[in-house]
C-alpha cells in the first residue's frame, strides 16, 4: 500500500484508457441511465423533503436537476446524487459492491458546467473515476468492508469521485494528493440506513464531498498527502484487508444496468420468479415460495416485513410476493400504498429465504445465484435459477433497451416523448464538439418548466 495516494495522484494526471471507444460508450450510457432514473425520482418524497430542507438552488453555474434551477456545484452534486439514487434504480458495479454512477455523474456534470468544458472531458474523467472505485475496493477488501456495515457507494464512491474531479479540474499530482487526503476524512455511509431516505443521501454526500475536496485542494488547502495508506488513514479505518488492485476499468465488463427499481441483490430472484409467473404460476397456486441465494446474498435485504415503499426495495419477501401478485416489478411497485396492501402482506408470509453454498438446482455455483422454488397447492414443485439478471454486465442491455428505460422513467415523471427525445439525443452525443453546459441546458429548462407548471408523475 506504500505511496498509494501518490500513485492515484499520478494516475489522475496521466490517465489513458486502454480502449477509449469502450470507456467513452460506457460513460455515455452511465450518464443516460443516471439522468433517466433522476427524472423518475423528481416527485419522490426523499427528494421533495430534501428540497424543503436544502433549497432549490442559488442561481449558480451548475444545474440542480431536482428543480431545474442553477446552483453551486456542491449543492447541485449533493441533490443530484440523492436524486439519482432515490429510487434505487441506478446502475451497480460488482467490483465495488456499490453504485458508482450516481456519485460520479452528478459531481462531474456539476463541475463540468462550472468550468464549461466539453463532454469528452466528462467521459474521460468518468472512466478514471470508475477505475479508481474498483481499485480502492480491491485494496480495502470490499467484501469485508461491506459486510462490516459500510455502504461502499458513500465510502469508496467518495474517493473515486475525488480522483475523477481532480482530473477534470486538471489538478497537479500534489493538489490531487491533498484532495484525496481531504476525501479520506469525509467518506462514510452506514448500511443500517438502507430502506430510509438516508441511503440515497449517502450518494449525494459522496458527490458533494468530492466537489468540496477538489475545490479546497485547488485553492491550496492541505491534507496528509499519504492519507489513504497511512496507519490511521482511509484503508486502515475502512477495514484494510485488500488483496490487490483492480484491472483497468476499460478492459473489464461494463456496469450492471437495473431493470427493476429495487436493491440489486433482488434482481436475479426477480427474473426467476417472473419466469415462473410467465409460465403460469398464479397467486392462488402458491403454497410456499422459497428463495435460495449465495452466502451474503441476503445481506442488504434487511426488511423481512416492510411497511413502506423504501423498505420494500430491501425486502426479498415483498419483491417476490409483489411479482407473483402483480406479474411485474415496476416503478409503481415500491410505494407505501402498494407495500401495505393486505393481499401482498398475506402472500409475503409464504415467502422463505435462505443462503447456501450449494444451489438447490442447476449444479454448482460460481459466484452469485438465485433459485426460486414454488410449492404449488395442487402438488409438486416448480423451480427457476438465475445466476446473472438481465442487464448485468455479462447480459448487457442494448442501446435500444436503455432508450426504452429512459423513456419509461421520463413518462413516470409526466414528461412527454417530444420533450425528452431531444435530451436523450444530446446525452447520446456527449463528446468533444459540444460543451456540457450546452448539452445540459435543455434538460435544465425542461425540469424548470415542469416545476413551474406543478406537474406530478
Coordinates of C-alpha atoms in Angstrom, one line a residue:
X1 CA 0.0 0.0 0.0
X2 CA 3.1 2.3 0.1
X3 CA 2.7 5.5 -1.8
X4 CA -0.9 4.7 -2.8
X5 CA -2.2 8.3 -2.5
X6 CA 0.7 9.4 -4.7
X7 CA 0.0 6.6 -7.2
X8 CA -3.6 7.7 -7.5
X9 CA -2.5 11.3 -7.9
X10 CA -0.1 10.4 -10.7
X11 CA -2.8 8.2 -12.3
X12 CA -5.3 11.1 -12.3
X13 CA -2.7 13.3 -14.1
X14 CA -1.6 10.7 -16.7
X15 CA -4.7 8.5 -17.2
X16 CA -5.0 7.0 -20.7
X17 CA -7.7 4.3 -21.1
X18 CA -6.7 1.2 -22.9
X19 CA -9.8 1.3 -25.0
X20 CA -11.1 4.8 -25.5
X21 CA -14.1 3.8 -27.6
X22 CA -15.3 1.3 -25.0
X23 CA -14.8 3.7 -22.0
X24 CA -16.5 6.6 -23.7
X25 CA -19.5 4.5 -24.6
X26 CA -19.6 3.1 -21.0
X27 CA -19.6 6.7 -19.7
X28 CA -22.3 7.9 -22.1
X29 CA -24.6 5.1 -21.1
X30 CA -24.0 5.8 -17.4
X31 CA -24.9 9.5 -18.0
X32 CA -28.1 8.4 -19.8
X33 CA -29.1 5.9 -17.2
X34 CA -28.4 8.3 -14.3
X35 CA -30.4 11.1 -15.9
X36 CA -33.2 8.7 -16.6
X37 CA -33.6 7.4 -13.0
X38 CA -33.2 11.0 -11.8
X39 CA -36.2 12.2 -13.9
X40 CA -38.3 9.3 -12.5
X41 CA -37.5 10.4 -8.9
X42 CA -38.5 14.1 -9.3
X43 CA -41.6 13.7 -7.2
X44 CA -40.2 11.1 -4.8
X45 CA -40.7 12.1 -1.1
X46 CA -37.0 11.7 -0.5
X47 CA -36.3 14.4 -3.0
X48 CA -39.1 16.8 -2.1
X49 CA -38.2 16.5 1.6
X50 CA -34.6 17.3 0.9
X51 CA -35.5 20.3 -1.2
X52 CA -37.6 21.7 1.7
X53 CA -34.5 21.5 3.9
X54 CA -31.8 22.5 1.4
X55 CA -33.5 24.8 -1.0
X56 CA -33.8 24.6 -4.8
X57 CA -30.6 26.4 -5.8
X58 CA -29.0 29.8 -5.6
X59 CA -28.5 30.8 -9.2
X60 CA -25.0 29.3 -9.5
X61 CA -23.5 27.8 -12.7
X62 CA -24.5 24.2 -12.2
X63 CA -27.8 22.6 -12.9
X64 CA -29.8 21.4 -9.8
X65 CA -31.6 18.7 -11.7
X66 CA -34.2 18.2 -9.0
X67 CA -35.6 21.7 -9.7
X68 CA -34.1 23.0 -13.0
X69 CA -32.5 25.9 -11.1
X70 CA -28.9 27.0 -11.1
X71 CA -26.8 26.2 -8.1
X72 CA -23.4 26.0 -6.6
X73 CA -21.7 22.8 -7.9
X74 CA -21.5 21.3 -4.4
X75 CA -25.3 21.9 -3.9
X76 CA -26.0 20.5 -7.4
X77 CA -23.9 17.4 -6.8
X78 CA -25.5 16.8 -3.4
X79 CA -29.0 16.9 -4.7
X80 CA -28.1 15.2 -7.9
X81 CA -26.6 12.2 -6.2
X82 CA -29.6 11.9 -3.9
X83 CA -32.0 12.3 -6.8
X84 CA -30.1 9.6 -8.9
X85 CA -30.2 7.1 -6.0
X86 CA -33.6 7.9 -4.6
X87 CA -35.4 5.1 -6.4
X88 CA -32.6 2.6 -6.2
X89 CA -32.9 2.2 -10.0
X90 CA -29.3 3.4 -10.8
X91 CA -26.5 1.2 -12.1
X92 CA -24.4 -1.1 -10.0
X93 CA -20.8 -2.3 -10.1
X94 CA -19.9 -5.7 -8.8
X95 CA -16.3 -4.8 -8.1
X96 CA -17.1 -2.0 -5.7
X97 CA -20.4 -3.6 -4.5
X98 CA -22.0 -0.2 -5.0
X99 CA -23.4 2.5 -7.2
X100 CA -20.7 4.4 -9.0
X101 CA -22.6 6.5 -11.5
X102 CA -25.0 8.2 -9.0
X103 CA -21.9 9.7 -7.4
X104 CA -19.6 10.2 -10.4
X105 CA -22.2 11.6 -12.9
X106 CA -23.8 14.4 -10.7
X107 CA -20.4 15.5 -9.4
X108 CA -18.8 15.6 -12.9
X109 CA -21.7 17.3 -14.6
X110 CA -21.9 20.0 -11.9
X111 CA -18.2 20.8 -12.1
X112 CA -18.1 20.5 -15.9
X113 CA -20.9 23.1 -16.2
X114 CA -18.9 25.4 -13.8
X115 CA -15.8 25.0 -15.9
X116 CA -17.7 25.0 -19.2
X117 CA -15.7 22.0 -20.6
X118 CA -16.6 19.7 -23.5
X119 CA -18.4 16.4 -23.0
X120 CA -15.3 14.3 -23.8
X121 CA -13.6 15.6 -20.6
X122 CA -16.5 14.2 -18.5
X123 CA -16.3 10.8 -20.3
X124 CA -12.6 10.6 -19.7
X125 CA -12.9 11.6 -16.0
X126 CA -15.8 9.1 -15.5
X127 CA -13.6 6.2 -16.8
X128 CA -10.8 7.2 -14.4
X129 CA -13.3 7.5 -11.5
X130 CA -14.7 4.1 -12.1
X131 CA -11.3 2.6 -12.3
X132 CA -10.3 4.2 -9.0
X133 CA -13.5 3.0 -7.4
X134 CA -12.7 -0.6 -8.4
X135 CA -9.0 -0.2 -7.4
X136 CA -9.9 1.2 -4.0
X137 CA -12.5 -1.5 -3.5
X138 CA -9.9 -4.2 -4.1
X139 CA -7.4 -2.7 -1.8
X140 CA -9.8 -2.0 1.1
X141 CA -11.1 -5.6 0.9
X142 CA -14.6 -4.7 -0.3
X143 CA -16.5 -7.8 0.8
X144 CA -15.3 -7.4 4.4
X145 CA -15.8 -3.7 4.2
X146 CA -19.4 -4.2 3.1
X147 CA -20.1 -7.0 5.5
X148 CA -18.9 -4.8 8.4
X149 CA -21.7 -2.3 7.5
X150 CA -20.1 0.3 5.3
X151 CA -22.1 1.5 2.3
X152 CA -19.4 1.5 -0.4
X153 CA -21.3 4.0 -2.6
X154 CA -20.6 6.6 0.1
X155 CA -17.1 5.4 1.1
X156 CA -15.4 4.1 -2.0
X157 CA -17.5 6.4 -4.2
X158 CA -16.1 9.5 -2.4
X159 CA -12.5 8.5 -3.3
X160 CA -13.3 7.6 -6.9
X161 CA -15.3 10.8 -7.5
X162 CA -12.5 12.9 -6.0
X163 CA -10.0 11.3 -8.3
X164 CA -12.3 12.0 -11.3
X165 CA -12.9 15.6 -10.4
X166 CA -9.1 16.1 -9.8
X167 CA -8.6 15.1 -13.4
X168 CA -11.5 17.2 -14.7
X169 CA -10.1 20.2 -12.8
X170 CA -6.5 19.4 -14.1
X171 CA -5.1 19.4 -10.6
X172 CA -1.4 18.6 -10.4
X173 CA -0.2 15.5 -8.5
X174 CA 0.4 17.4 -5.3
X175 CA -3.0 19.0 -5.2
X176 CA -4.7 15.7 -6.1
X177 CA -3.0 14.0 -3.2
X178 CA -4.3 16.7 -0.9
X179 CA -7.8 16.3 -2.4
X180 CA -7.7 12.6 -1.8
X181 CA -6.5 13.2 1.7
X182 CA -9.4 15.5 2.4
X183 CA -11.8 12.9 0.9
X184 CA -10.4 10.2 3.1
X185 CA -11.6 12.1 6.1
X186 CA -15.1 12.8 4.6
X187 CA -16.1 9.4 3.3
X188 CA -18.8 7.4 5.1
X189 CA -22.1 5.7 4.9
X190 CA -23.8 3.0 7.1
X191 CA -25.9 0.2 5.7
X192 CA -28.1 0.4 8.7
X193 CA -29.9 3.2 6.9
X194 CA -30.9 1.0 3.9
X195 CA -34.6 1.4 3.4
X196 CA -34.7 5.0 4.5
X197 CA -34.2 8.4 2.9
X198 CA -30.6 8.4 4.2
X199 CA -29.4 5.7 1.9
X200 CA -29.6 7.9 -1.2
X201 CA -28.2 10.7 0.8
X202 CA -25.0 8.8 1.0
X203 CA -24.6 9.1 -2.7
X204 CA -25.4 12.8 -2.6
X205 CA -23.0 13.5 0.2
X206 CA -20.2 11.5 -1.6
X207 CA -20.7 13.6 -4.7
X208 CA -20.8 16.8 -2.7
X209 CA -17.7 15.9 -0.7
X210 CA -15.7 15.2 -3.9
X211 CA -16.6 18.6 -5.2
X212 CA -15.6 20.1 -1.8
X213 CA -12.3 18.2 -1.6
X214 CA -11.2 19.2 -5.0
X215 CA -12.3 22.8 -4.7
X216 CA -10.4 23.1 -1.4
X217 CA -7.3 21.4 -2.8
X218 CA -7.3 23.7 -5.9
X219 CA -7.2 26.7 -3.6
X220 CA -4.2 25.3 -1.7
X221 CA -6.0 23.6 1.2
X222 CA -3.9 20.8 2.6
X223 CA -4.3 17.3 4.0
X224 CA -1.9 14.4 4.7
X225 CA -0.6 13.6 1.2
X226 CA -0.3 10.0 2.2
X227 CA -3.6 9.8 3.9
X228 CA -5.2 6.7 2.2
X229 CA -2.4 4.2 3.0
X230 CA -1.2 5.6 6.4
X231 CA -1.8 3.8 9.7
X232 CA -4.8 6.0 10.6
X233 CA -5.9 6.6 7.0
X234 CA -8.8 5.5 4.9
X235 CA -7.7 2.0 4.1
X236 CA -7.0 1.1 7.7
X237 CA -10.1 2.7 9.1
X238 CA -12.4 1.1 6.5
X239 CA -11.0 -2.4 7.2
X240 CA -7.8 -2.5 5.3
X241 CA -8.0 -6.2 4.2
X242 CA -7.5 -5.7 0.5
X243 CA -5.9 -8.3 -1.8
X244 CA -4.6 -6.2 -4.6
X245 CA -5.6 -3.7 -7.3
X246 CA -8.3 -3.8 -9.9
X247 CA -7.6 -4.2 -13.6
X248 CA -8.1 -1.3 -16.0
X249 CA -11.8 -0.4 -16.0
X250 CA -11.9 -0.2 -19.7
X251 CA -10.9 -3.9 -20.1
X252 CA -13.5 -5.2 -17.6
X253 CA -17.1 -5.8 -18.3
X254 CA -19.3 -2.8 -18.1
X255 CA -21.8 -1.7 -15.4
X256 CA -24.9 -3.5 -14.4
X257 CA -28.0 -1.6 -15.5
X258 CA -31.0 -2.2 -13.3
X259 CA -34.3 -3.2 -14.9
X260 CA -36.2 -3.3 -11.5
X261 CA -36.2 -0.2 -9.1
X262 CA -35.0 -2.1 -6.0
X263 CA -31.9 -3.5 -4.4
X264 CA -29.7 -5.3 -6.9
X265 CA -29.5 -8.3 -4.6
X266 CA -33.2 -9.0 -5.5
X267 CA -32.8 -8.9 -9.3
X268 CA -31.7 -12.5 -10.1
X269 CA -34.6 -13.8 -7.9
X270 CA -36.9 -11.3 -9.6
X271 CA -36.0 -12.7 -13.0
X272 CA -36.5 -16.2 -11.8
X273 CA -39.9 -15.6 -10.2
X274 CA -41.2 -13.7 -13.2
X275 CA -40.2 -16.5 -15.4
X276 CA -42.4 -18.8 -13.3
X277 CA -45.2 -16.3 -13.4
X278 CA -44.8 -16.2 -17.2
X279 CA -45.1 -20.0 -17.2
X280 CA -48.4 -19.8 -15.5
X281 CA -47.9 -19.6 -11.7
X282 CA -50.7 -17.6 -10.0
X283 CA -51.1 -16.2 -6.5
X284 CA -53.7 -18.9 -5.6
X285 CA -51.2 -21.6 -6.7
X286 CA -48.5 -20.7 -4.1
X287 CA -48.4 -22.9 -1.0
X288 CA -44.8 -21.8 -0.3
X289 CA -42.2 -19.8 -2.2
X290 CA -38.6 -20.3 -1.2
X291 CA -35.6 -18.2 -2.4
X292 CA -32.1 -19.5 -2.0
X293 CA -29.1 -17.3 -2.7
X294 CA -25.3 -17.4 -2.3
X295 CA -23.7 -16.7 1.1
X296 CA -24.1 -13.0 1.8
X297 CA -26.8 -12.6 -0.8
X298 CA -29.4 -11.5 1.7
X299 CA -27.1 -9.1 3.5
X300 CA -28.6 -5.8 2.3
X301 CA -32.2 -7.2 2.4
X302 CA -32.8 -6.2 6.0
X303 CA -36.6 -5.7 5.8
X304 CA -38.4 -9.0 6.0
X305 CA -41.8 -7.4 6.9
X306 CA -41.7 -4.0 5.1
X307 CA -44.2 -1.3 5.9
X308 CA -43.0 1.4 3.4
X309 CA -42.0 1.6 -0.2
X310 CA -38.4 2.3 0.7
X311 CA -38.3 -0.7 3.0
X312 CA -39.9 -2.8 0.2
X313 CA -36.9 -2.1 -2.0
X314 CA -34.8 -4.0 0.5
X315 CA -37.2 -6.9 1.1
X316 CA -36.9 -10.1 -0.9
X317 CA -40.1 -11.3 0.7
X318 CA -42.0 -8.3 -0.6
X319 CA -40.5 -8.3 -4.1
X320 CA -41.4 -12.0 -4.5
X321 CA -44.9 -11.5 -3.3
X322 CA -45.5 -8.4 -5.5
X323 CA -44.0 -10.1 -8.6
X324 CA -46.4 -13.0 -8.2
X325 CA -49.4 -10.9 -7.3
X326 CA -48.9 -8.1 -10.0
X327 CA -46.9 -10.2 -12.5
X328 CA -44.3 -7.4 -12.8
X329 CA -42.0 -5.1 -10.7
X330 CA -42.1 -1.5 -11.8
X331 CA -41.6 2.0 -10.5
X332 CA -45.2 1.9 -9.2
X333 CA -44.5 -1.3 -7.2
X334 CA -42.5 0.4 -4.5
X335 CA -44.8 2.9 -2.9
X336 CA -46.2 2.8 0.7
X337 CA -49.7 2.0 -0.6
X338 CA -48.5 -1.0 -2.7
X339 CA -46.4 -2.4 0.2
X340 CA -49.3 -2.1 2.7
X341 CA -51.9 -3.9 0.5
X342 CA -53.4 -6.8 2.6
X343 CA -53.1 -9.2 -0.3
X344 CA -49.4 -8.7 -0.7
X345 CA -48.8 -8.7 3.1
X346 CA -50.6 -12.0 3.3
X347 CA -48.6 -13.5 0.4
X348 CA -45.2 -12.5 1.7
X349 CA -45.9 -14.6 4.8
X350 CA -45.5 -17.6 2.5
X351 CA -42.1 -16.5 1.3
X352 CA -39.0 -18.0 2.8
X353 CA -35.4 -17.0 2.2
X354 CA -32.1 -18.8 2.8
X355 CA -28.4 -18.6 1.9
X356 CA -26.4 -21.7 0.8
X357 CA -23.1 -22.5 -0.7
X358 CA -24.7 -25.2 -2.9
X359 CA -27.7 -24.2 -5.1
X360 CA -30.7 -26.5 -4.7
X361 CA -31.0 -26.6 -8.6
X362 CA -28.7 -26.4 -11.6
X363 CA -25.4 -27.7 -10.3
X364 CA -22.6 -25.9 -8.6
X365 CA -22.4 -22.2 -8.2
X366 CA -19.5 -20.0 -9.4
X367 CA -20.4 -16.7 -7.7
X368 CA -23.8 -15.2 -7.2
X369 CA -27.1 -17.1 -7.9
X370 CA -30.7 -17.2 -7.0
X371 CA -33.0 -20.2 -7.1
X372 CA -36.8 -19.7 -6.7
X373 CA -38.8 -22.7 -5.7
X374 CA -42.6 -22.7 -5.6
X375 CA -44.5 -25.4 -3.9
X376 CA -47.9 -25.4 -5.6
X377 CA -51.1 -26.3 -3.8
X378 CA -52.1 -29.0 -6.3
X379 CA -48.8 -30.8 -5.5
X380 CA -45.3 -30.6 -6.9
X381 CA -42.6 -28.0 -7.0
X382 CA -41.5 -25.6 -9.7
X383 CA -38.0 -24.2 -9.9
X384 CA -36.1 -21.5 -11.7
X385 CA -32.4 -20.5 -11.3
X386 CA -30.8 -17.2 -12.5
X387 CA -27.1 -16.5 -11.8
X388 CA -26.9 -13.1 -13.5
X389 CA -30.0 -11.0 -14.1
X390 CA -30.9 -9.3 -17.3
X391 CA -29.0 -6.0 -17.5
X392 CA -25.9 -7.5 -15.8
X393 CA -22.6 -6.6 -17.5
X394 CA -22.4 -10.1 -18.8
X395 CA -26.0 -9.8 -20.1
X396 CA -26.0 -6.1 -21.1
X397 CA -28.9 -4.1 -22.2
X398 CA -28.7 -2.8 -25.7
X399 CA -28.7 0.9 -26.5
X400 CA -32.4 0.5 -27.6
X401 CA -33.3 -1.2 -24.3
X402 CA -31.6 1.6 -22.4
X403 CA -33.5 4.1 -24.5
X404 CA -36.8 2.4 -23.5
X405 CA -35.8 2.7 -19.8
X406 CA -35.1 6.4 -20.4
X407 CA -38.5 6.9 -22.0
X408 CA -40.3 4.9 -19.2
X409 CA -38.6 7.0 -16.5
X410 CA -39.5 10.2 -18.2
X411 CA -43.1 9.1 -18.7
X412 CA -43.3 8.2 -15.0
X413 CA -42.4 11.8 -14.3
X414 CA -45.2 13.0 -16.5
X415 CA -42.9 14.1 -19.3
X416 CA -43.8 13.6 -23.0
X417 CA -41.5 12.0 -25.6
X418 CA -41.4 15.1 -27.8
X419 CA -39.8 16.9 -24.7
X420 CA -37.4 14.2 -23.7
X421 CA -36.2 12.7 -27.0
X422 CA -34.0 15.7 -27.9
X423 CA -32.4 15.4 -24.5
X424 CA -31.7 11.7 -24.9
X425 CA -30.1 12.6 -28.3
X426 CA -27.9 15.2 -26.8
X427 CA -26.7 12.9 -24.0
X428 CA -26.0 10.1 -26.5
X429 CA -23.7 12.5 -28.4
X430 CA -21.6 13.8 -25.5
X431 CA -18.2 14.3 -26.9
X432 CA -15.6 17.0 -27.9
X433 CA -17.9 19.1 -30.1
X434 CA -20.3 20.5 -27.5
X435 CA -19.8 21.8 -24.0
X436 CA -21.6 20.1 -21.1
X437 CA -23.2 23.4 -20.3
X438 CA -24.9 23.5 -23.7
X439 CA -25.8 19.8 -23.6
X440 CA -27.5 20.1 -20.2
X441 CA -29.3 23.4 -20.8
X442 CA -32.4 21.8 -22.5
X443 CA -32.7 19.4 -19.6
X444 CA -32.5 22.2 -17.1
X445 CA -35.1 24.2 -18.9
X446 CA -37.4 21.1 -19.2
X447 CA -37.3 20.4 -15.4
X448 CA -37.7 24.1 -14.6
X449 CA -40.8 24.3 -16.8
X450 CA -42.2 21.2 -15.2
X451 CA -41.7 22.6 -11.7
X452 CA -43.3 25.8 -12.7
X453 CA -46.4 24.0 -14.1
X454 CA -46.7 21.9 -11.0
X455 CA -46.6 18.6 -13.0
X456 CA -46.5 15.5 -11.0
X457 CA -45.8 12.0 -12.2

